[in-house]
């Protein structure tokens, strides 16, 4: 790190706006899965958009690379500085700037944690609809920069669909004020879209205007047993039809996933008396009475043999217990041992065939790998994980990651799906981007990067292939 540049950066943010203490920086150098470890000696903590602008002006002039990091919950290594870049934290850029009840919108700064923004909306009986297991740590800036998904995408869409406006600092330090709260605005290119899902490679998000929805009066949550994935896929449109499209979550879990939870997560129990090969955690929300409509829809699916058993939460505690099952799968996997993870999507209608084909393709080369496909079946996104069998050699198993990933992603391509449904590219999937996207798409991505960040200072080495 150039010491003159470091001195100018520290002066730009003042004494509270930086740290060089290795103990304070250390937690920011490793991500949640411990797959990537980085190196940085200076972390900047700007408190205002003007400070972010001053930082980027200095970095651009001096050709100093910057890695933005917010909640550090990203799962593809995008937020990790690998080469002593400046680490840019958003923990002090954390104000809720405004809520407009009539317009159903909220303006928040990039470092606001999702749960805080949800709570602010809730005080006005409004709903910030994005919901995911990392919501107590992930921030608005991180969620926008990864175009995060989560469990409510089926009804409310990805993060992109929540964004009405953005405030972005460009690589050269200029502030791009796109912070509008309009529902309709066809005045030229929709520039904010460039920065959503850009993983900090095209600009730094400093604030966002987000859409809010009416807070549902009633929420009904159920855990249904199904014989196979085809039955689960049949259940979804049926529930949608009977509730008039009010299903907000539809999550798939295999028996192997439930068993991991029962083995490793204290306080969990099987909600149903008889084991089933597959389960769906589903939820609908709306005006008073939605619970009865949802229950009737599930009972009719039971009568028709689509569902073999169902537990419907009758209290908030039961509802939380059902969600704990879904949200603890990754934790249970971690406690069980290593797994090869894939975040993929296909059309929901192809999910059953896709799962069969992927399991067969992996079994042909690594028969001992235990498949645990689970996740957001309602929007076609599966976390298609393969766990190591107990007692096997960890290093030998993990050494197969690239081969197995190639096999899984090739099957995804054959089904017209995506090799990255919601977690993004980061460093983990840069090679896949070149393999599975067309040359025209890759060229356009490179051209955008060169135009918006000609000196390659914004999160270099992430997302965009060299
Ligand atoms: C337990 C768990 C469950 C999860 N569940 C889901 C899920 O259901 N769906 C889902 O989509 N993801 C999920 N994730 C992944 C993760 O939470 C999301 O990717 C989230 O959006 C990252 O937010 P963050 O604030 O932690 O960002 P970080 O991890 O800090 O950063 C993510 C990326 O955004 C960039 N970035 C961060 N802030 C900014 C900014 N202000 N401006 C520009 N670039 C920025 C970083 O450089 C990096 O490339 C989960 C993660 C965990 C640990």
Short mmCIF file of C-alpha atoms and ligand atoms in Angstrom, two decimals:
data_model
loop_
_atom_site.label_atom_id
_atom_site.label_comp_id
_atom_site.label_asym_id
_atom_site.label_seq_id
_atom_site.Cartn_x
_atom_site.Cartn_y
_atom_site.Cartn_z
CA UNK A 1 0.00 0.00 0.00
CA UNK A 2 1.34 3.42 -0.99
CA UNK A 3 1.71 5.38 2.26
CA UNK A 4 0.98 8.81 0.71
CA UNK A 5 -2.30 7.49 -0.73
CA UNK A 6 -3.14 5.84 2.60
CA UNK A 7 -2.53 9.17 4.41
CA UNK A 8 -4.83 11.05 1.99
CA UNK A 9 -7.55 8.41 2.40
CA UNK A 10 -7.35 8.53 6.20
CA UNK A 11 -7.54 12.34 6.12
CA UNK A 12 -10.64 12.12 3.89
CA UNK A 13 -12.60 10.07 6.43
CA UNK A 14 -11.21 11.42 9.72
CA UNK A 15 -10.06 9.44 12.76
CA UNK A 16 -13.33 7.48 13.22
CA UNK A 17 -13.42 6.54 9.55
CA UNK A 18 -10.58 4.03 9.32
CA UNK A 19 -8.78 1.23 11.10
CA UNK A 20 -5.42 -0.41 10.60
CA UNK A 21 -5.79 -2.67 13.62
CA UNK A 22 -5.25 -6.25 12.39
CA UNK A 23 -7.61 -7.60 15.07
CA UNK A 24 -10.45 -5.35 13.85
CA UNK A 25 -9.77 -6.15 10.19
CA UNK A 26 -9.36 -9.93 10.68
CA UNK A 27 -13.09 -10.89 10.74
CA UNK A 28 -13.49 -9.14 7.36
CA UNK A 29 -10.86 -11.30 5.68
CA UNK A 30 -12.75 -14.59 5.82
CA UNK A 31 -16.25 -15.36 4.61
CA UNK A 32 -19.05 -17.41 6.13
CA UNK A 33 -18.09 -20.73 4.57
CA UNK A 34 -14.34 -20.20 5.25
CA UNK A 35 -13.71 -21.02 1.60
CA UNK A 36 -11.82 -17.79 0.91
CA UNK A 37 -9.27 -15.95 3.04
CA UNK A 38 -7.98 -12.50 2.12
CA UNK A 39 -5.48 -9.83 3.09
CA UNK A 40 -5.96 -6.12 3.83
CA UNK A 41 -4.17 -3.60 6.03
CA UNK A 42 -6.45 -0.55 5.78
CA UNK A 43 -10.23 -0.58 6.24
CA UNK A 44 -12.13 2.64 5.57
CA UNK A 45 -15.49 3.28 7.24
CA UNK A 46 -17.06 6.33 5.56
CA UNK A 47 -20.12 7.86 7.26
CA UNK A 48 -21.46 9.88 4.33
CA UNK A 49 -21.83 9.71 0.56
CA UNK A 50 -19.45 12.68 0.31
CA UNK A 51 -16.78 10.64 2.10
CA UNK A 52 -17.28 7.70 -0.29
CA UNK A 53 -16.93 10.18 -3.15
CA UNK A 54 -13.68 11.57 -1.70
CA UNK A 55 -12.31 8.02 -1.26
CA UNK A 56 -13.02 7.01 -4.85
CA UNK A 57 -11.63 10.27 -6.22
CA UNK A 58 -8.31 9.54 -4.49
CA UNK A 59 -8.36 5.84 -5.43
CA UNK A 60 -9.11 6.59 -9.08
CA UNK A 61 -6.41 9.25 -9.37
CA UNK A 62 -3.83 6.97 -7.79
CA UNK A 63 -5.02 3.69 -9.36
CA UNK A 64 -5.65 2.19 -5.91
CA UNK A 65 -8.06 -0.77 -5.90
CA UNK A 66 -11.04 -0.90 -3.52
CA UNK A 67 -13.09 -3.89 -2.32
CA UNK A 68 -16.54 -2.99 -0.95
CA UNK A 69 -17.69 -5.19 1.90
CA UNK A 70 -20.90 -4.84 3.88
CA UNK A 71 -22.39 -7.69 5.93
CA UNK A 72 -19.78 -10.18 4.65
CA UNK A 73 -22.48 -12.80 4.11
CA UNK A 74 -21.84 -13.14 0.36
CA UNK A 75 -21.27 -16.76 -0.68
CA UNK A 76 -19.05 -16.37 -3.76
CA UNK A 77 -16.05 -14.49 -2.33
CA UNK A 78 -16.95 -11.15 -3.95
CA UNK A 79 -16.47 -9.13 -0.75
CA UNK A 80 -13.01 -10.49 0.13
CA UNK A 81 -9.86 -8.41 -0.56
CA UNK A 82 -7.23 -10.86 -1.82
CA UNK A 83 -4.37 -8.50 -2.56
CA UNK A 84 -4.24 -5.83 0.15
CA UNK A 85 -6.80 -3.65 -1.61
CA UNK A 86 -8.55 -0.91 0.40
CA UNK A 87 -11.41 -2.55 2.29
CA UNK A 88 -14.47 -0.30 2.17
CA UNK A 89 -16.96 -0.93 4.98
CA UNK A 90 -20.50 0.47 5.19
CA UNK A 91 -21.16 0.05 8.90
CA UNK A 92 -21.28 3.84 9.49
CA UNK A 93 -23.37 4.58 6.40
CA UNK A 94 -26.44 3.24 8.14
CA UNK A 95 -29.30 5.72 8.36
CA UNK A 96 -32.92 5.22 7.43
CA UNK A 97 -33.36 8.51 5.58
CA UNK A 98 -37.12 8.55 4.97
CA UNK A 99 -40.33 6.51 4.82
CA UNK A 100 -43.26 7.63 2.68
CA UNK A 101 -46.43 5.78 3.72
CA UNK A 102 -48.63 7.04 0.89
CA UNK A 103 -46.03 6.21 -1.73
CA UNK A 104 -45.15 2.94 0.08
CA UNK A 105 -41.41 3.54 -0.18
CA UNK A 106 -38.37 3.80 2.07
CA UNK A 107 -34.98 5.42 1.53
CA UNK A 108 -32.10 3.75 3.34
CA UNK A 109 -28.34 4.00 3.26
CA UNK A 110 -26.24 1.11 1.97
CA UNK A 111 -25.04 -0.12 5.37
CA UNK A 112 -28.53 -0.54 6.88
CA UNK A 113 -29.01 -4.17 7.86
CA UNK A 114 -32.03 -5.76 6.16
CA UNK A 115 -33.72 -6.63 9.48
CA UNK A 116 -33.44 -2.97 10.56
CA UNK A 117 -35.04 -1.76 7.33
CA UNK A 118 -37.78 -4.41 7.67
CA UNK A 119 -38.48 -3.22 11.23
CA UNK A 120 -38.63 0.43 10.11
CA UNK A 121 -41.21 -0.48 7.45
CA UNK A 122 -43.14 -2.62 9.92
CA UNK A 123 -43.64 0.38 12.25
CA UNK A 124 -45.74 1.86 9.43
CA UNK A 125 -47.60 -1.44 8.80
CA UNK A 126 -45.67 -1.84 5.58
CA UNK A 127 -43.61 -4.78 4.33
CA UNK A 128 -40.11 -4.79 2.89
CA UNK A 129 -40.60 -8.09 1.16
CA UNK A 130 -37.06 -9.47 0.73
CA UNK A 131 -36.52 -12.18 3.32
CA UNK A 132 -33.54 -14.50 3.76
CA UNK A 133 -31.70 -16.37 6.50
CA UNK A 134 -28.87 -13.80 6.61
CA UNK A 135 -31.24 -10.83 7.12
CA UNK A 136 -29.82 -10.04 10.58
CA UNK A 137 -26.42 -9.26 9.01
CA UNK A 138 -26.80 -8.68 5.25
CA UNK A 139 -27.17 -5.02 4.27
CA UNK A 140 -29.20 -3.14 1.70
CA UNK A 141 -26.05 -2.29 -0.30
CA UNK A 142 -24.90 -5.91 -0.31
CA UNK A 143 -28.35 -7.22 -1.20
CA UNK A 144 -28.64 -4.81 -4.10
CA UNK A 145 -25.09 -5.47 -5.30
CA UNK A 146 -25.75 -9.23 -5.38
CA UNK A 147 -29.40 -8.88 -6.53
CA UNK A 148 -30.27 -11.20 -3.64
CA UNK A 149 -33.22 -13.57 -3.75
CA UNK A 150 -34.46 -15.43 -0.68
CA UNK A 151 -37.72 -17.08 0.24
CA UNK A 152 -40.25 -14.50 -1.01
CA UNK A 153 -39.11 -14.20 -4.63
CA UNK A 154 -42.04 -16.26 -5.84
CA UNK A 155 -44.45 -13.47 -4.89
CA UNK A 156 -42.40 -10.29 -4.65
CA UNK A 157 -39.40 -10.83 -6.95
CA UNK A 158 -35.65 -10.51 -6.46
CA UNK A 159 -33.94 -7.48 -4.91
CA UNK A 160 -33.92 -5.82 -8.32
CA UNK A 161 -37.71 -5.67 -8.24
CA UNK A 162 -37.67 -3.89 -4.87
CA UNK A 163 -35.43 -1.05 -6.05
CA UNK A 164 -37.11 2.20 -7.12
CA UNK A 165 -33.98 4.35 -7.07
CA UNK A 166 -30.28 4.35 -6.20
CA UNK A 167 -27.54 6.70 -5.16
CA UNK A 168 -24.23 5.48 -6.54
CA UNK A 169 -20.68 6.80 -6.38
CA UNK A 170 -18.93 6.14 -9.66
CA UNK A 171 -15.30 5.03 -9.99
CA UNK A 172 -14.09 8.60 -10.57
CA UNK A 173 -15.86 9.84 -7.43
CA UNK A 174 -18.88 11.49 -9.10
CA UNK A 175 -22.17 10.93 -7.31
CA UNK A 176 -24.91 9.56 -9.58
CA UNK A 177 -28.19 10.63 -7.99
CA UNK A 178 -30.81 8.14 -9.22
CA UNK A 179 -32.59 8.16 -5.87
CA UNK A 180 -36.13 8.50 -7.23
CA UNK A 181 -39.19 6.93 -5.68
CA UNK A 182 -41.23 6.78 -8.89
CA UNK A 183 -43.18 3.73 -10.08
CA UNK A 184 -43.10 4.99 -13.64
CA UNK A 185 -40.06 6.60 -15.23
CA UNK A 186 -39.30 5.95 -18.88
CA UNK A 187 -36.95 8.90 -19.28
CA UNK A 188 -34.13 7.08 -21.07
CA UNK A 189 -31.92 4.15 -20.06
CA UNK A 190 -32.74 2.83 -16.59
CA UNK A 191 -29.17 3.33 -15.34
CA UNK A 192 -29.77 2.04 -11.81
CA UNK A 193 -30.18 -1.47 -13.25
CA UNK A 194 -26.47 -1.48 -14.17
CA UNK A 195 -25.45 -1.41 -10.53
CA UNK A 196 -27.92 -4.00 -9.24
CA UNK A 197 -26.17 -7.36 -9.19
CA UNK A 198 -22.85 -5.75 -10.26
CA UNK A 199 -21.11 -6.94 -7.07
CA UNK A 200 -19.34 -3.60 -6.56
CA UNK A 201 -17.52 -3.77 -9.91
CA UNK A 202 -19.25 -0.83 -11.62
CA UNK A 203 -19.96 1.65 -8.79
CA UNK A 204 -20.50 1.92 -5.04
CA UNK A 205 -24.11 1.94 -3.86
CA UNK A 206 -24.50 4.48 -1.04
CA UNK A 207 -28.31 4.61 -0.68
CA UNK A 208 -31.46 3.11 -2.15
CA UNK A 209 -35.17 3.85 -2.46
CA UNK A 210 -37.11 0.61 -2.02
CA UNK A 211 -40.68 -0.45 -2.71
CA UNK A 212 -42.86 -1.44 0.24
CA UNK A 213 -46.04 -3.55 0.26
CA UNK A 214 -49.05 -3.67 2.57
CA UNK A 215 -48.21 -5.77 5.61
CA UNK A 216 -50.35 -8.94 5.46
CA UNK A 217 -52.89 -9.29 8.31
CA UNK A 218 -52.53 -13.03 8.45
CA UNK A 219 -49.87 -15.56 7.48
CA UNK A 220 -50.42 -19.31 7.18
CA UNK A 221 -47.44 -21.67 7.17
CA UNK A 222 -47.49 -25.41 6.48
CA UNK A 223 -45.07 -28.31 6.22
CA UNK A 224 -46.36 -30.83 3.69
CA UNK A 225 -45.06 -34.31 2.90
CA UNK A 226 -44.94 -35.27 -0.78
CA UNK A 227 -43.87 -38.54 -2.37
CA UNK A 228 -41.68 -36.90 -5.02
CA UNK A 229 -40.68 -33.61 -6.61
CA UNK A 230 -43.34 -34.00 -9.31
CA UNK A 231 -46.00 -33.92 -6.58
CA UNK A 232 -44.41 -30.80 -5.10
CA UNK A 233 -44.41 -29.11 -8.51
CA UNK A 234 -48.10 -30.09 -8.96
CA UNK A 235 -48.97 -28.65 -5.55
CA UNK A 236 -47.68 -25.14 -6.26
CA UNK A 237 -50.07 -23.98 -9.03
CA UNK A 238 -52.93 -25.57 -7.12
CA UNK A 239 -52.18 -23.52 -4.01
CA UNK A 240 -51.68 -20.42 -6.14
CA UNK A 241 -55.02 -20.89 -7.85
CA UNK A 242 -56.95 -21.47 -4.64
CA UNK A 243 -55.32 -18.51 -2.83
CA UNK A 244 -55.49 -16.21 -5.85
CA UNK A 245 -51.69 -16.00 -6.07
CA UNK A 246 -51.03 -15.26 -2.40
CA UNK A 247 -48.40 -17.99 -1.86
CA UNK A 248 -45.22 -16.16 -0.86
CA UNK A 249 -42.91 -19.09 -0.07
CA UNK A 250 -42.58 -22.62 -1.43
CA UNK A 251 -39.43 -24.37 -0.24
CA UNK A 252 -38.36 -27.93 -1.02
CA UNK A 253 -36.50 -30.20 1.42
CA UNK A 254 -35.51 -33.87 1.03
CA UNK A 255 -35.73 -36.33 3.92
CA UNK A 256 -31.89 -36.36 3.99
CA UNK A 257 -31.99 -32.61 4.77
CA UNK A 258 -34.50 -33.06 7.59
CA UNK A 259 -32.37 -35.83 9.09
CA UNK A 260 -29.32 -33.53 9.12
CA UNK A 261 -31.38 -30.99 11.07
CA UNK A 262 -32.64 -33.54 13.56
CA UNK A 263 -29.07 -34.80 14.10
CA UNK A 264 -27.35 -31.44 14.52
CA UNK A 265 -29.70 -28.58 15.40
CA UNK A 266 -30.88 -28.56 19.01
CA UNK A 267 -34.60 -28.00 19.52
CA UNK A 268 -35.68 -29.32 16.11
CA UNK A 269 -38.19 -32.13 15.71
CA UNK A 270 -39.94 -33.87 12.84
CA UNK A 271 -43.28 -32.04 12.37
CA UNK A 272 -44.91 -35.19 10.96
CA UNK A 273 -45.40 -38.70 12.38
CA UNK A 274 -44.32 -40.72 9.33
CA UNK A 275 -41.14 -40.10 7.31
CA UNK A 276 -41.57 -38.98 3.69
CA UNK A 277 -38.94 -38.73 0.91
CA UNK A 278 -39.67 -35.03 0.30
CA UNK A 279 -41.25 -32.05 2.06
CA UNK A 280 -42.47 -28.60 1.12
CA UNK A 281 -42.51 -25.67 3.50
CA UNK A 282 -45.14 -23.36 2.07
CA UNK A 283 -46.71 -20.12 3.18
CA UNK A 284 -49.49 -17.79 2.07
CA UNK A 285 -50.32 -14.37 3.47
CA UNK A 286 -52.99 -11.75 3.02
CA UNK A 287 -56.22 -10.40 4.47
CA UNK A 288 -57.95 -12.10 7.45
CA UNK A 289 -59.24 -15.50 6.33
CA UNK A 290 -56.25 -16.44 4.16
CA UNK A 291 -55.39 -19.14 6.72
CA UNK A 292 -58.72 -20.91 6.18
CA UNK A 293 -58.40 -20.69 2.39
CA UNK A 294 -54.86 -22.09 2.55
CA UNK A 295 -55.88 -24.91 4.88
CA UNK A 296 -58.77 -25.88 2.59
CA UNK A 297 -56.41 -25.91 -0.41
CA UNK A 298 -53.99 -28.21 1.43
CA UNK A 299 -56.81 -30.50 2.59
CA UNK A 300 -58.05 -30.89 -0.96
CA UNK A 301 -54.48 -31.70 -2.09
CA UNK A 302 -54.39 -34.31 0.68
CA UNK A 303 -57.69 -35.83 -0.51
CA UNK A 304 -56.37 -35.96 -4.07
CA UNK A 305 -53.17 -37.70 -2.98
CA UNK A 306 -50.81 -34.87 -4.02
CA UNK A 307 -49.80 -34.43 -0.40
CA UNK A 308 -49.49 -37.41 1.96
CA UNK A 309 -49.52 -35.51 5.26
CA UNK A 310 -49.40 -31.91 6.42
CA UNK A 311 -48.68 -29.92 9.58
CA UNK A 312 -50.15 -26.41 9.67
CA UNK A 313 -48.70 -23.95 12.19
CA UNK A 314 -51.36 -22.84 14.65
CA UNK A 315 -49.23 -20.31 16.54
CA UNK A 316 -46.36 -17.94 15.89
CA UNK A 317 -44.07 -20.33 17.83
CA UNK A 318 -45.01 -23.25 15.57
CA UNK A 319 -44.50 -21.10 12.51
CA UNK A 320 -41.04 -20.08 13.75
CA UNK A 321 -40.21 -23.76 14.43
CA UNK A 322 -41.09 -24.69 10.83
CA UNK A 323 -38.98 -21.85 9.44
CA UNK A 324 -36.13 -22.82 11.74
CA UNK A 325 -36.02 -26.16 9.92
CA UNK A 326 -35.62 -24.46 6.56
CA UNK A 327 -33.22 -21.79 7.71
CA UNK A 328 -30.91 -24.15 9.61
CA UNK A 329 -30.14 -26.56 6.76
CA UNK A 330 -26.86 -24.85 5.84
CA UNK A 331 -25.81 -24.78 9.50
CA UNK A 332 -26.68 -28.48 9.89
CA UNK A 333 -24.65 -29.29 6.78
CA UNK A 334 -21.68 -27.39 8.17
CA UNK A 335 -21.88 -29.42 11.39
CA UNK A 336 -22.22 -32.70 9.49
CA UNK A 337 -19.12 -32.20 7.33
CA UNK A 338 -18.02 -30.92 3.95
CA UNK A 339 -20.41 -30.45 1.06
CA UNK A 340 -20.07 -29.43 -2.57
CA UNK A 341 -22.54 -26.60 -3.09
CA UNK A 342 -24.36 -25.37 -6.15
CA UNK A 343 -26.83 -22.49 -6.47
CA UNK A 344 -28.73 -23.18 -9.67
CA UNK A 345 -32.11 -22.61 -11.28
CA UNK A 346 -34.31 -24.23 -13.89
CA UNK A 347 -37.96 -23.72 -14.85
CA UNK A 348 -40.03 -25.08 -11.97
CA UNK A 349 -41.81 -27.40 -14.39
CA UNK A 350 -38.47 -29.12 -15.17
CA UNK A 351 -37.30 -29.39 -11.56
CA UNK A 352 -38.18 -33.07 -11.00
CA UNK A 353 -36.48 -34.27 -14.17
CA UNK A 354 -33.51 -31.97 -13.52
CA UNK A 355 -33.00 -33.33 -9.98
CA UNK A 356 -33.08 -36.92 -11.25
CA UNK A 357 -30.62 -36.17 -14.07
CA UNK A 358 -28.19 -34.31 -11.78
CA UNK A 359 -28.17 -37.02 -9.13
CA UNK A 360 -27.53 -39.66 -11.80
CA UNK A 361 -24.73 -37.63 -13.44
CA UNK A 362 -22.90 -37.08 -10.13
CA UNK A 363 -23.47 -40.67 -8.95
CA UNK A 364 -21.76 -41.90 -12.13
CA UNK A 365 -18.46 -40.30 -11.05
CA UNK A 366 -18.76 -39.98 -7.25
CA UNK A 367 -21.23 -42.62 -6.06
CA UNK A 368 -20.63 -41.97 -2.35
CA UNK A 369 -21.65 -38.28 -2.51
CA UNK A 370 -24.99 -37.78 -0.71
CA UNK A 371 -27.35 -35.47 -2.64
CA UNK A 372 -29.19 -32.81 -0.60
CA UNK A 373 -31.11 -30.66 -3.12
CA UNK A 374 -33.22 -28.08 -1.29
CA UNK A 375 -34.42 -24.53 -1.53
CA UNK A 376 -36.66 -22.13 -3.37
CA UNK A 377 -38.55 -24.57 -5.61
CA UNK A 378 -41.33 -21.98 -6.07
CA UNK A 379 -39.02 -19.86 -8.22
CA UNK A 380 -36.99 -22.78 -9.65
CA UNK A 381 -33.88 -22.10 -7.52
CA UNK A 382 -32.27 -25.14 -5.91
CA UNK A 383 -29.29 -25.29 -3.60
CA UNK A 384 -28.04 -28.54 -5.02
CA UNK A 385 -25.53 -29.80 -2.50
CA UNK A 386 -23.63 -33.06 -2.32
CA UNK A 387 -22.44 -34.08 1.15
CA UNK A 388 -19.43 -36.23 1.94
CA UNK A 389 -20.21 -39.65 3.40
CA UNK A 390 -19.08 -39.90 7.02
CA UNK A 391 -15.60 -41.35 7.47
CA UNK A 392 -14.35 -40.44 4.00
CA UNK A 393 -11.23 -38.35 3.43
CA UNK A 394 -12.18 -34.64 3.50
CA UNK A 395 -9.32 -33.38 1.34
CA UNK A 396 -9.98 -36.00 -1.34
CA UNK A 397 -13.70 -35.15 -1.32
CA UNK A 398 -13.16 -31.39 -1.57
CA UNK A 399 -10.64 -31.91 -4.36
CA UNK A 400 -13.57 -33.09 -6.50
CA UNK A 401 -15.38 -29.72 -6.22
CA UNK A 402 -14.40 -28.42 -9.66
CA UNK A 403 -15.21 -31.71 -11.45
CA UNK A 404 -18.57 -32.06 -9.74
CA UNK A 405 -19.42 -28.41 -10.28
CA UNK A 406 -18.71 -28.81 -13.99
CA UNK A 407 -20.99 -31.86 -14.16
CA UNK A 408 -23.82 -30.12 -12.29
CA UNK A 409 -23.53 -26.93 -14.31
CA UNK A 410 -23.45 -28.85 -17.59
CA UNK A 411 -26.73 -30.53 -16.63
CA UNK A 412 -28.12 -27.09 -15.70
CA UNK A 413 -27.15 -25.81 -19.16
CA UNK A 414 -28.83 -28.80 -20.82
CA UNK A 415 -32.04 -27.88 -18.98
CA UNK A 416 -31.81 -24.22 -20.03
CA UNK A 417 -31.10 -23.12 -16.46
CA UNK A 418 -28.67 -20.78 -14.69
CA UNK A 419 -25.42 -21.80 -12.98
CA UNK A 420 -25.88 -18.90 -10.55
CA UNK A 421 -29.46 -18.38 -9.45
CA UNK A 422 -29.08 -15.90 -6.60
CA UNK A 423 -25.57 -15.78 -5.08
CA UNK A 424 -23.79 -14.14 -8.00
CA UNK A 425 -20.36 -14.71 -9.56
CA UNK A 426 -17.71 -13.22 -7.22
CA UNK A 427 -14.48 -15.16 -7.69
CA UNK A 428 -16.14 -18.55 -7.41
CA UNK A 429 -17.93 -18.60 -10.76
CA UNK A 430 -15.85 -16.38 -13.06
CA UNK A 431 -14.73 -19.35 -15.16
CA UNK A 432 -18.35 -20.54 -15.46
CA UNK A 433 -19.38 -17.13 -16.73
CA UNK A 434 -17.06 -17.57 -19.72
CA UNK A 435 -18.09 -21.19 -20.20
CA UNK A 436 -21.86 -20.78 -20.06
CA UNK A 437 -22.54 -17.24 -21.32
CA UNK A 438 -22.32 -16.36 -24.99
CA UNK A 439 -19.19 -14.51 -26.21
CA UNK A 440 -21.43 -11.53 -27.01
CA UNK A 441 -22.69 -11.34 -23.40
CA UNK A 442 -19.16 -11.62 -21.98
CA UNK A 443 -17.84 -8.95 -24.37
CA UNK A 444 -20.65 -6.59 -23.39
CA UNK A 445 -19.90 -7.13 -19.70
CA UNK A 446 -16.21 -6.35 -20.30
CA UNK A 447 -17.15 -3.24 -22.30
CA UNK A 448 -19.40 -1.97 -19.49
CA UNK A 449 -16.64 -2.54 -16.95
CA UNK A 450 -14.10 -0.63 -19.10
CA UNK A 451 -16.52 2.25 -19.59
CA UNK A 452 -17.56 2.66 -15.97
CA UNK A 453 -14.26 1.75 -14.33
CA UNK A 454 -11.48 2.38 -16.88
CA UNK A 455 -8.71 2.05 -14.29
CA UNK A 456 -10.14 -1.21 -12.89
CA UNK A 457 -10.15 0.01 -9.27
CA UNK A 458 -13.61 -1.30 -8.29
CA UNK A 459 -13.46 -4.82 -6.90
CA UNK A 460 -10.89 -5.99 -9.47
CA UNK A 461 -10.77 -9.71 -10.20
CA UNK A 462 -14.45 -10.21 -9.33
CA UNK A 463 -17.38 -11.08 -11.61
CA UNK A 464 -16.03 -9.79 -14.97
CA UNK A 465 -13.62 -12.18 -16.71
CA UNK A 466 -10.19 -10.70 -17.64
C1 LIG B 1 -26.98 -18.13 6.18
C2 LIG B 1 -27.02 -17.43 4.85
C3 LIG B 1 -28.19 -17.48 4.10
C4 LIG B 1 -28.26 -16.83 2.86
N1 LIG B 1 -29.41 -16.91 2.15
C5 LIG B 1 -29.49 -16.30 0.96
C6 LIG B 1 -30.69 -16.37 0.17
O1 LIG B 1 -31.66 -17.02 0.54
N2 LIG B 1 -30.70 -15.70 -1.00
C7 LIG B 1 -29.63 -14.97 -1.46
O2 LIG B 1 -29.71 -14.38 -2.54
N3 LIG B 1 -28.49 -14.90 -0.75
C8 LIG B 1 -28.38 -15.54 0.43
N4 LIG B 1 -27.22 -15.47 1.14
C9 LIG B 1 -26.08 -14.71 0.60
C10 LIG B 1 -25.93 -13.27 1.11
O3 LIG B 1 -26.62 -13.04 2.31
C11 LIG B 1 -26.35 -12.25 0.06
O4 LIG B 1 -25.47 -12.36 -1.05
C12 LIG B 1 -26.34 -10.80 0.54
O5 LIG B 1 -26.94 -10.04 -0.46
C13 LIG B 1 -24.97 -10.21 0.82
O6 LIG B 1 -25.12 -9.00 1.57
P1 LIG B 1 -23.93 -8.42 2.46
O7 LIG B 1 -24.34 -7.12 3.02
O8 LIG B 1 -23.46 -9.44 3.42
O9 LIG B 1 -22.82 -8.17 1.35
P2 LIG B 1 -21.25 -8.64 1.24
O10 LIG B 1 -21.20 -10.09 1.46
O11 LIG B 1 -20.48 -7.81 2.18
O12 LIG B 1 -20.97 -8.26 -0.23
C14 LIG B 1 -21.56 -8.94 -1.30
C15 LIG B 1 -21.10 -8.31 -2.64
O13 LIG B 1 -21.62 -7.00 -2.77
C16 LIG B 1 -20.57 -6.03 -2.87
N5 LIG B 1 -21.02 -4.87 -2.09
C17 LIG B 1 -21.41 -4.87 -0.79
N6 LIG B 1 -21.87 -3.63 -0.46
C18 LIG B 1 -21.76 -2.88 -1.56
C19 LIG B 1 -22.09 -1.51 -1.86
N7 LIG B 1 -22.63 -0.71 -0.95
N8 LIG B 1 -21.84 -1.05 -3.11
C20 LIG B 1 -21.30 -1.86 -4.06
N9 LIG B 1 -20.97 -3.14 -3.83
C21 LIG B 1 -21.22 -3.64 -2.60
C22 LIG B 1 -19.33 -6.74 -2.33
O14 LIG B 1 -18.15 -6.23 -2.88
C23 LIG B 1 -19.60 -8.17 -2.76
O15 LIG B 1 -19.22 -8.35 -4.09
C24 LIG B 1 -27.12 -16.12 2.38
C25 LIG B 1 -25.96 -16.07 3.14
C26 LIG B 1 -25.90 -16.71 4.36
C27 LIG B 1 -24.63 -16.62 5.16
#
